[in-house]
């Protein structure tokens, strides 16, 4: 159990949300069975007669309230799960409701603090069960008649519900030094579910998108809102760690942090969708995170903007389906990555154009970052994908240097700051010429991953979106056609992984799945280069692999027919929203050059 979702700024017992330990996405888990075994912590609520897979489940429309239905030989029951938008402490509510017949439901709670390894001290207090270990306390309260069963070291309760009867279970985290049960335990569950549903319905109602994929877009936006740590505005890449990109392999990363890579896409998505408040909060987080020495940008920061995210290995957890190691923290903070300068400056420029107020010192940041790029743009780096192999001259990184320079010039024009214009224009031209010369493979008629390498990279699909070359340019069209080399069952891999020689770019073993975001970039590029029907096919393939509640992980395995990587993944949902807007705005038929790229598949 870690906590997430909207977190309002009212006080509770003298502590503000951002001052409390244990209530952030990167807090140590106390329910870690997903990455281990049942003795690493879990909470199961299910009928005694049918404890396996539920009959079906779904979010209530335009909310983050989840309903799960169970059909049993004796009747039917629904379990409703949600987290109230937080004014106080993080809370999970589970409401058991009888639909027909008579059903006995069992709740079994097994808490293991500190990433699934510490057995807490549990006791009864004030009609609740409280489990304590170190700084953490978790309170379990019930609403309605339940039977407590003795089954150490778990807390087990049972209830038999008839049609129309309801029983609620509430689990609340609190600092262990605070006395008494949290106040949420005394609020009726009926009140909490109504307030929660109303909150999400009101929030979703602000969405500007009115196209044919509104349900998918709203679900993605709700997911992004739930991935936001509201006290700071930071949006994490995913709420999970170490869900593997290769089952049984080592491609397991901690994504419970904020990536600068996502900054422009996140801001654009929020502004397109009508969420100016969230866009402003994300910009505020970004400006605070890069404060200090702006030339020392990291690739990733904590939700509070913290820089130290040491990567450790949890050797007591066997990993999801045996995928090891299980990692907490992310060593990508130490990588040199040129593209983040382009992402930051593109985000600042987009914000300026949108009329979002920016601090007066932002122009100083721009000048400092441009000074750094003028000195270091020729250096090799780790690239967009943060490879753990040797540094290279990645084409996308150089393109993002061009983006940084272009956006700095445009900001200078808007702000009347033209002191360095001639110098920056010369840099912009030099970078553009180098990329077109060194990053282009005339044999493949495509831009490639790095200078001197024939390897393809899906990031080249972003060239027209970034403004580096127009979509009508034959080099863009050639690159789109060449992406067939990254095809994986109709989805696009980000690059060829797990190979030898020039293809062993990431220094990792094992072949990962296709990247959801890259497939959506491909749909955007198809539409931009005059193939809207094939773009639509690619987009709808992605919609077709969402899970039963509309969520996307980072990757899709077309061979096994399953999602891979951390989930839900912000990068995937951001790309989905942007593609929906792009395809909704595109004409149904367009003309243009370029060969037929295939029946809706890459290539």
Coordinates of C-alpha atoms in Angstrom, one line a residue, residues 234-512:
X234 CA 4.5 16.4 -9.7
X235 CA 3.2 13.6 -12.1
X236 CA 4.8 10.2 -11.6
X237 CA 5.6 7.9 -14.5
X238 CA 3.7 5.1 -12.8
X239 CA 2.6 4.1 -9.3
X240 CA 4.6 0.8 -9.4
X241 CA 8.1 -0.4 -9.4
X242 CA 9.8 -3.4 -11.0
X243 CA 6.9 -4.8 -13.1
X244 CA 9.0 -6.3 -15.8
X245 CA 9.5 -5.3 -19.4
X246 CA 10.7 -8.9 -20.0
X247 CA 9.2 -11.6 -17.9
X248 CA 11.8 -13.4 -15.8
X249 CA 14.5 -10.8 -16.8
X250 CA 16.3 -7.8 -15.4
X251 CA 14.4 -5.0 -17.2
X252 CA 12.7 -3.9 -14.0
X253 CA 12.6 -0.2 -13.0
X254 CA 11.2 2.0 -10.4
X255 CA 8.8 4.5 -12.1
X256 CA 7.3 6.2 -9.0
X257 CA 9.1 9.4 -9.8
X258 CA 8.8 12.4 -12.2
X259 CA 10.6 12.4 -15.6
X260 CA 11.6 15.5 -17.4
X261 CA 11.1 13.5 -20.6
X262 CA 7.4 13.7 -20.0
X263 CA 7.2 17.4 -19.3
X264 CA 6.2 18.8 -22.7
X265 CA 3.8 16.0 -23.5
X266 CA 2.2 16.3 -20.0
X267 CA 1.7 20.1 -20.3
X268 CA 0.4 19.9 -23.9
X269 CA -2.0 17.1 -22.9
X270 CA -3.4 19.1 -19.9
X271 CA -3.7 22.3 -21.9
X272 CA -5.4 20.6 -24.8
X273 CA -7.9 19.0 -22.4
X274 CA -8.8 22.1 -20.6
X275 CA -7.0 21.5 -17.3
X276 CA -5.1 24.8 -16.9
X277 CA -4.8 24.4 -13.1
X278 CA -3.1 21.0 -13.4
X279 CA -0.9 22.3 -16.2
X280 CA 0.2 25.3 -14.0
X281 CA 0.9 23.0 -11.0
X282 CA 3.0 20.8 -13.3
X283 CA 5.0 23.8 -14.5
X284 CA 5.5 25.0 -11.0
X285 CA 6.8 21.6 -10.0
X286 CA 9.2 21.7 -13.0
X287 CA 10.6 25.2 -12.3
X288 CA 11.2 24.3 -8.6
X289 CA 12.8 20.9 -9.5
X290 CA 15.4 22.4 -11.8
X291 CA 16.2 25.4 -9.6
X292 CA 19.7 25.7 -8.2
X293 CA 22.2 25.0 -10.9
X294 CA 20.0 24.8 -14.0
X295 CA 22.9 23.4 -16.0
X296 CA 22.9 20.3 -13.8
X297 CA 19.6 18.9 -15.0
X298 CA 18.7 15.3 -13.9
X299 CA 16.5 13.0 -16.0
X300 CA 14.3 12.2 -13.1
X301 CA 13.2 13.8 -9.8
X302 CA 11.1 12.8 -6.8
X303 CA 7.6 14.1 -6.4
X304 CA 8.8 16.8 -4.1
X305 CA 11.6 17.7 -6.5
X306 CA 14.2 15.8 -4.6
X307 CA 17.4 14.8 -6.5
X308 CA 18.7 11.9 -4.4
X309 CA 16.9 8.7 -5.5
X310 CA 19.4 6.0 -4.7
X311 CA 18.7 2.7 -6.5
X312 CA 18.7 -0.3 -4.2
X313 CA 17.8 -4.0 -4.8
X314 CA 15.2 -5.8 -2.6
X315 CA 16.7 -9.2 -2.4
X316 CA 13.9 -10.4 -0.1
X317 CA 11.4 -10.0 -2.9
X318 CA 11.4 -12.7 -5.7
X319 CA 9.9 -10.4 -8.2
X320 CA 6.8 -10.5 -10.4
X321 CA 6.8 -13.9 -12.0
X322 CA 10.4 -14.4 -10.9
X323 CA 11.6 -11.2 -12.6
X324 CA 14.7 -10.0 -10.7
X325 CA 16.1 -7.8 -9.4
X326 CA 13.3 -5.8 -7.7
X327 CA 14.5 -2.2 -7.6
X328 CA 13.7 0.8 -5.4
X329 CA 15.0 4.1 -6.5
X330 CA 16.4 4.9 -10.0
X331 CA 20.1 5.4 -10.9
X332 CA 19.0 7.3 -14.0
X333 CA 19.4 10.4 -11.8
X334 CA 23.1 10.2 -12.5
X335 CA 22.9 9.9 -16.3
X336 CA 23.8 12.7 -18.7
X337 CA 20.9 13.2 -21.0
X338 CA 20.9 16.1 -23.5
X339 CA 17.3 15.8 -24.5
X340 CA 16.0 17.0 -21.2
X341 CA 17.2 20.5 -22.0
X342 CA 15.0 20.5 -25.1
X343 CA 12.1 19.1 -23.1
X344 CA 12.3 21.8 -20.4
X345 CA 12.7 24.7 -22.8
X346 CA 9.9 23.4 -25.0
X347 CA 7.7 23.2 -21.9
X348 CA 8.6 26.7 -20.8
X349 CA 7.8 28.1 -24.3
X350 CA 4.5 26.2 -24.5
X351 CA 3.6 27.6 -21.1
X352 CA 4.5 31.2 -22.1
X353 CA 2.3 30.9 -25.2
X354 CA -0.6 29.5 -23.1
X355 CA -0.4 32.6 -20.9
X356 CA 0.7 30.7 -17.7
X357 CA 2.5 33.1 -15.4
X358 CA 6.2 32.3 -14.9
X359 CA 8.6 33.5 -12.3
X360 CA 10.8 36.5 -13.3
X361 CA 14.0 34.4 -13.0
X362 CA 12.9 31.9 -15.7
X363 CA 14.8 33.8 -18.4
X364 CA 17.9 33.5 -16.3
X365 CA 17.3 29.7 -16.3
X366 CA 16.9 29.8 -20.1
X367 CA 20.2 31.6 -20.6
X368 CA 22.1 29.3 -18.2
X369 CA 20.8 26.2 -20.0
X370 CA 21.7 27.6 -23.4
X371 CA 25.2 28.4 -22.2
X372 CA 25.6 24.9 -21.0
X373 CA 24.3 23.5 -24.4
X374 CA 26.7 25.7 -26.3
X375 CA 29.6 24.1 -24.5
X376 CA 28.3 20.5 -24.3
X377 CA 25.9 19.8 -27.2
X378 CA 28.6 17.7 -29.1
X379 CA 29.0 15.4 -26.1
X380 CA 27.6 11.8 -26.3
X381 CA 24.9 11.0 -23.8
X382 CA 22.5 8.2 -22.7
X383 CA 19.6 9.3 -24.9
X384 CA 15.9 9.5 -24.5
X385 CA 15.7 5.8 -23.3
X386 CA 18.3 6.2 -20.6
X387 CA 20.4 3.3 -21.8
X388 CA 22.8 1.6 -19.5
X389 CA 25.2 0.8 -22.3
X390 CA 28.0 3.2 -23.5
X391 CA 27.2 6.8 -24.3
X392 CA 26.5 7.6 -27.9
X393 CA 25.7 10.4 -30.3
X394 CA 22.0 9.8 -30.2
X395 CA 20.1 11.5 -33.0
X396 CA 17.1 12.3 -30.9
X397 CA 19.3 14.0 -28.3
X398 CA 20.8 16.2 -31.0
X399 CA 17.3 17.0 -32.3
X400 CA 16.3 18.1 -28.8
X401 CA 19.3 20.4 -28.7
X402 CA 17.9 22.0 -31.8
X403 CA 14.5 22.2 -30.1
X404 CA 16.1 23.8 -27.0
X405 CA 17.7 26.5 -29.2
X406 CA 14.6 27.0 -31.3
X407 CA 12.4 27.5 -28.3
X408 CA 14.9 29.7 -26.5
X409 CA 14.9 32.0 -29.6
X410 CA 11.1 32.0 -29.7
X411 CA 10.8 32.8 -26.0
X412 CA 13.3 35.6 -26.5
X413 CA 11.1 37.1 -29.2
X414 CA 8.0 36.9 -27.0
X415 CA 9.8 38.5 -24.0
X416 CA 11.8 41.0 -26.0
X417 CA 15.1 39.4 -25.0
X418 CA 17.3 39.2 -28.1
X419 CA 20.7 39.7 -26.8
X420 CA 22.0 36.2 -27.8
X421 CA 19.8 35.7 -30.8
X422 CA 22.6 35.7 -33.5
X423 CA 24.7 33.2 -31.4
X424 CA 21.7 30.9 -30.8
X425 CA 20.6 31.0 -34.4
X426 CA 24.0 29.9 -35.5
X427 CA 23.9 27.0 -33.1
X428 CA 20.4 26.0 -34.3
X429 CA 21.6 25.9 -37.9
X430 CA 24.8 24.0 -37.0
X431 CA 22.9 21.3 -35.1
X432 CA 20.3 21.0 -37.8
X433 CA 22.9 20.5 -40.5
X434 CA 24.8 17.9 -38.4
X435 CA 21.8 15.8 -37.7
X436 CA 20.7 15.8 -41.3
X437 CA 24.2 14.8 -42.3
X438 CA 25.2 12.4 -39.6
X439 CA 21.9 11.0 -38.5
X440 CA 20.5 10.1 -41.9
X441 CA 21.0 6.7 -43.5
X442 CA 20.6 7.0 -47.3
X443 CA 20.5 3.2 -47.7
X444 CA 17.5 2.9 -45.4
X445 CA 16.1 6.3 -46.4
X446 CA 15.6 7.0 -42.7
X447 CA 17.0 8.8 -39.7
X448 CA 18.7 6.3 -37.4
X449 CA 19.2 5.9 -33.7
X450 CA 22.8 7.3 -33.4
X451 CA 25.6 8.6 -35.6
X452 CA 27.3 5.8 -37.6
X453 CA 24.7 3.1 -36.6
X454 CA 22.1 1.5 -38.9
X455 CA 19.8 0.9 -35.9
X456 CA 16.3 2.4 -36.1
X457 CA 14.7 4.2 -33.2
X458 CA 11.0 5.1 -32.8
X459 CA 11.9 8.5 -31.4
X460 CA 12.6 9.6 -35.0
X461 CA 8.8 9.7 -35.5
X462 CA 8.7 12.8 -33.4
X463 CA 10.7 14.9 -35.9
X464 CA 7.6 16.5 -37.5
X465 CA 5.9 17.1 -34.2
X466 CA 8.9 18.8 -32.8
X467 CA 9.2 21.1 -35.9
X468 CA 12.6 19.8 -36.9
X469 CA 11.3 18.9 -40.4
X470 CA 7.9 19.2 -41.9
X471 CA 5.8 16.1 -42.4
X472 CA 5.9 16.6 -46.2
X473 CA 9.7 16.4 -46.2
X474 CA 10.7 13.1 -48.1
X475 CA 13.1 12.3 -45.3
X476 CA 10.2 12.2 -42.8
X477 CA 8.1 10.1 -45.1
X478 CA 11.1 7.7 -45.6
X479 CA 11.6 7.4 -41.9
X480 CA 7.9 6.6 -41.3
X481 CA 8.1 3.8 -44.0
X482 CA 11.4 2.5 -42.5
X483 CA 9.7 1.9 -39.1
X484 CA 8.5 -1.5 -40.3
X485 CA 11.9 -2.7 -39.0
X486 CA 10.6 -2.1 -35.5
X487 CA 7.2 -3.8 -36.1
X488 CA 6.1 -6.3 -33.4
X489 CA 2.7 -7.8 -34.2
X490 CA 1.3 -4.5 -35.4
X491 CA 2.9 -2.5 -32.5
X492 CA 6.2 -0.6 -32.5
X493 CA 9.2 -1.4 -30.5
X494 CA 11.3 1.6 -29.4
X495 CA 14.4 0.0 -30.8
X496 CA 15.8 -3.5 -31.3
X497 CA 16.7 -4.8 -27.8
X498 CA 18.6 -7.8 -26.5
X499 CA 20.9 -8.1 -29.6
X500 CA 24.6 -8.0 -30.1
X501 CA 27.0 -5.4 -31.6
X502 CA 25.4 -2.1 -32.6
X503 CA 22.0 -3.4 -31.4
X504 CA 23.0 -4.0 -27.8
X505 CA 22.6 -0.3 -27.2
X506 CA 21.0 -0.5 -23.7
X507 CA 23.4 -3.0 -22.2
X508 CA 20.6 -5.2 -21.0
X509 CA 19.7 -8.8 -21.7
X510 CA 16.3 -10.0 -22.7
X511 CA 13.9 -8.8 -25.4
X512 CA 11.3 -6.3 -24.2

